Coordinates of C-alpha atoms in Angstrom, one line a residue:
M1 CA 81.1 93.1 97.5
A2 CA 79.7 96.3 98.8
T3 CA 80.0 99.6 97.0
L4 CA 81.0 102.9 98.7
N5 CA 80.9 106.3 97.0
V6 CA 83.3 108.8 98.5
S7 CA 83.6 112.6 97.9
M8 CA 86.9 114.3 98.4
P9 CA 88.7 117.4 97.5
D10 CA 90.4 117.6 94.1
E11 CA 93.8 117.7 95.8
L12 CA 93.3 114.3 97.4
M13 CA 92.1 112.9 94.2
V14 CA 95.3 114.1 92.4
F15 CA 97.3 112.5 95.1
I16 CA 95.4 109.2 94.7
E17 CA 95.9 109.3 90.9
S18 CA 99.6 109.9 91.4
R19 CA 99.8 106.7 93.6
I20 CA 98.0 104.8 90.8
S21 CA 100.2 106.2 88.1
T22 CA 103.3 104.5 89.8
G23 CA 101.8 101.2 89.1
E24 CA 101.6 100.2 92.7
Y25 CA 97.8 100.3 92.7
Q26 CA 95.5 99.5 89.8
S27 CA 92.6 101.8 90.9
A28 CA 91.5 104.2 93.5
S29 CA 89.6 101.4 95.1
D30 CA 92.6 99.3 95.3
Y31 CA 94.6 102.1 97.0
L32 CA 91.8 102.7 99.5
R33 CA 91.4 99.1 100.3
D34 CA 95.1 98.9 101.0
L35 CA 95.0 102.0 103.3
I36 CA 92.1 100.4 105.3
R37 CA 93.9 97.1 105.6
H38 CA 96.9 98.9 107.0
D39 CA 94.8 100.9 109.3
R40 CA 93.1 97.8 110.7
E41 CA 96.5 96.2 111.2
E42 CA 97.7 99.2 113.1
I43 CA 94.6 99.2 115.3
D44 CA 95.1 95.5 116.0
R45 CA 98.8 96.1 116.8
L46 CA 97.9 98.9 119.3
L47 CA 95.2 96.9 121.0
L48 CA 97.5 93.9 121.5
E49 CA 100.2 96.2 122.8
G50 CA 97.7 97.6 125.3
V51 CA 96.7 94.1 126.4
E52 CA 100.3 92.9 126.7
S53 CA 101.3 96.1 128.7
G54 CA 100.1 94.8 131.9
K55 CA 97.3 95.3 134.4
A56 CA 95.4 98.6 134.1
M57 CA 95.8 101.0 136.9
P58 CA 93.4 103.8 138.0
L59 CA 94.2 107.2 136.7
D60 CA 95.1 109.8 139.4
M61 CA 93.9 113.0 137.8
A62 CA 95.5 115.2 140.6
A63 CA 98.9 113.6 140.0
L64 CA 98.5 114.0 136.2
Q65 CA 97.6 117.6 136.6
K66 CA 100.6 118.3 138.8
K67 CA 102.9 116.6 136.3
A68 CA 101.4 118.6 133.5
E69 CA 101.9 121.8 135.3
A70 CA 105.5 121.0 136.2
L71 CA 106.1 120.3 132.4
L72 CA 104.6 123.6 131.4
K73 CA 106.8 125.4 134.0
E74 CA 109.8 123.7 132.7
R75 CA 109.0 124.6 129.0
E76 CA 108.5 128.3 130.1
K77 CA 112.2 128.5 131.3

């Protein structure tokens, strides 16, 4: 197993320690491994959602700009 050294602000370390103190995680490493696993699952879910969403279509930048301008005007009202 590889080792990774991570530096972080004290505020984040206090947060990690509070998660460990609940008993849900045994260590900071356990907590970080769980976060990474969840992140990988989310990325896989989003990629699959994209694949299943259908055929890709070219992006019409002019139409997108017009839509954005219309939304901005609507918000200004």
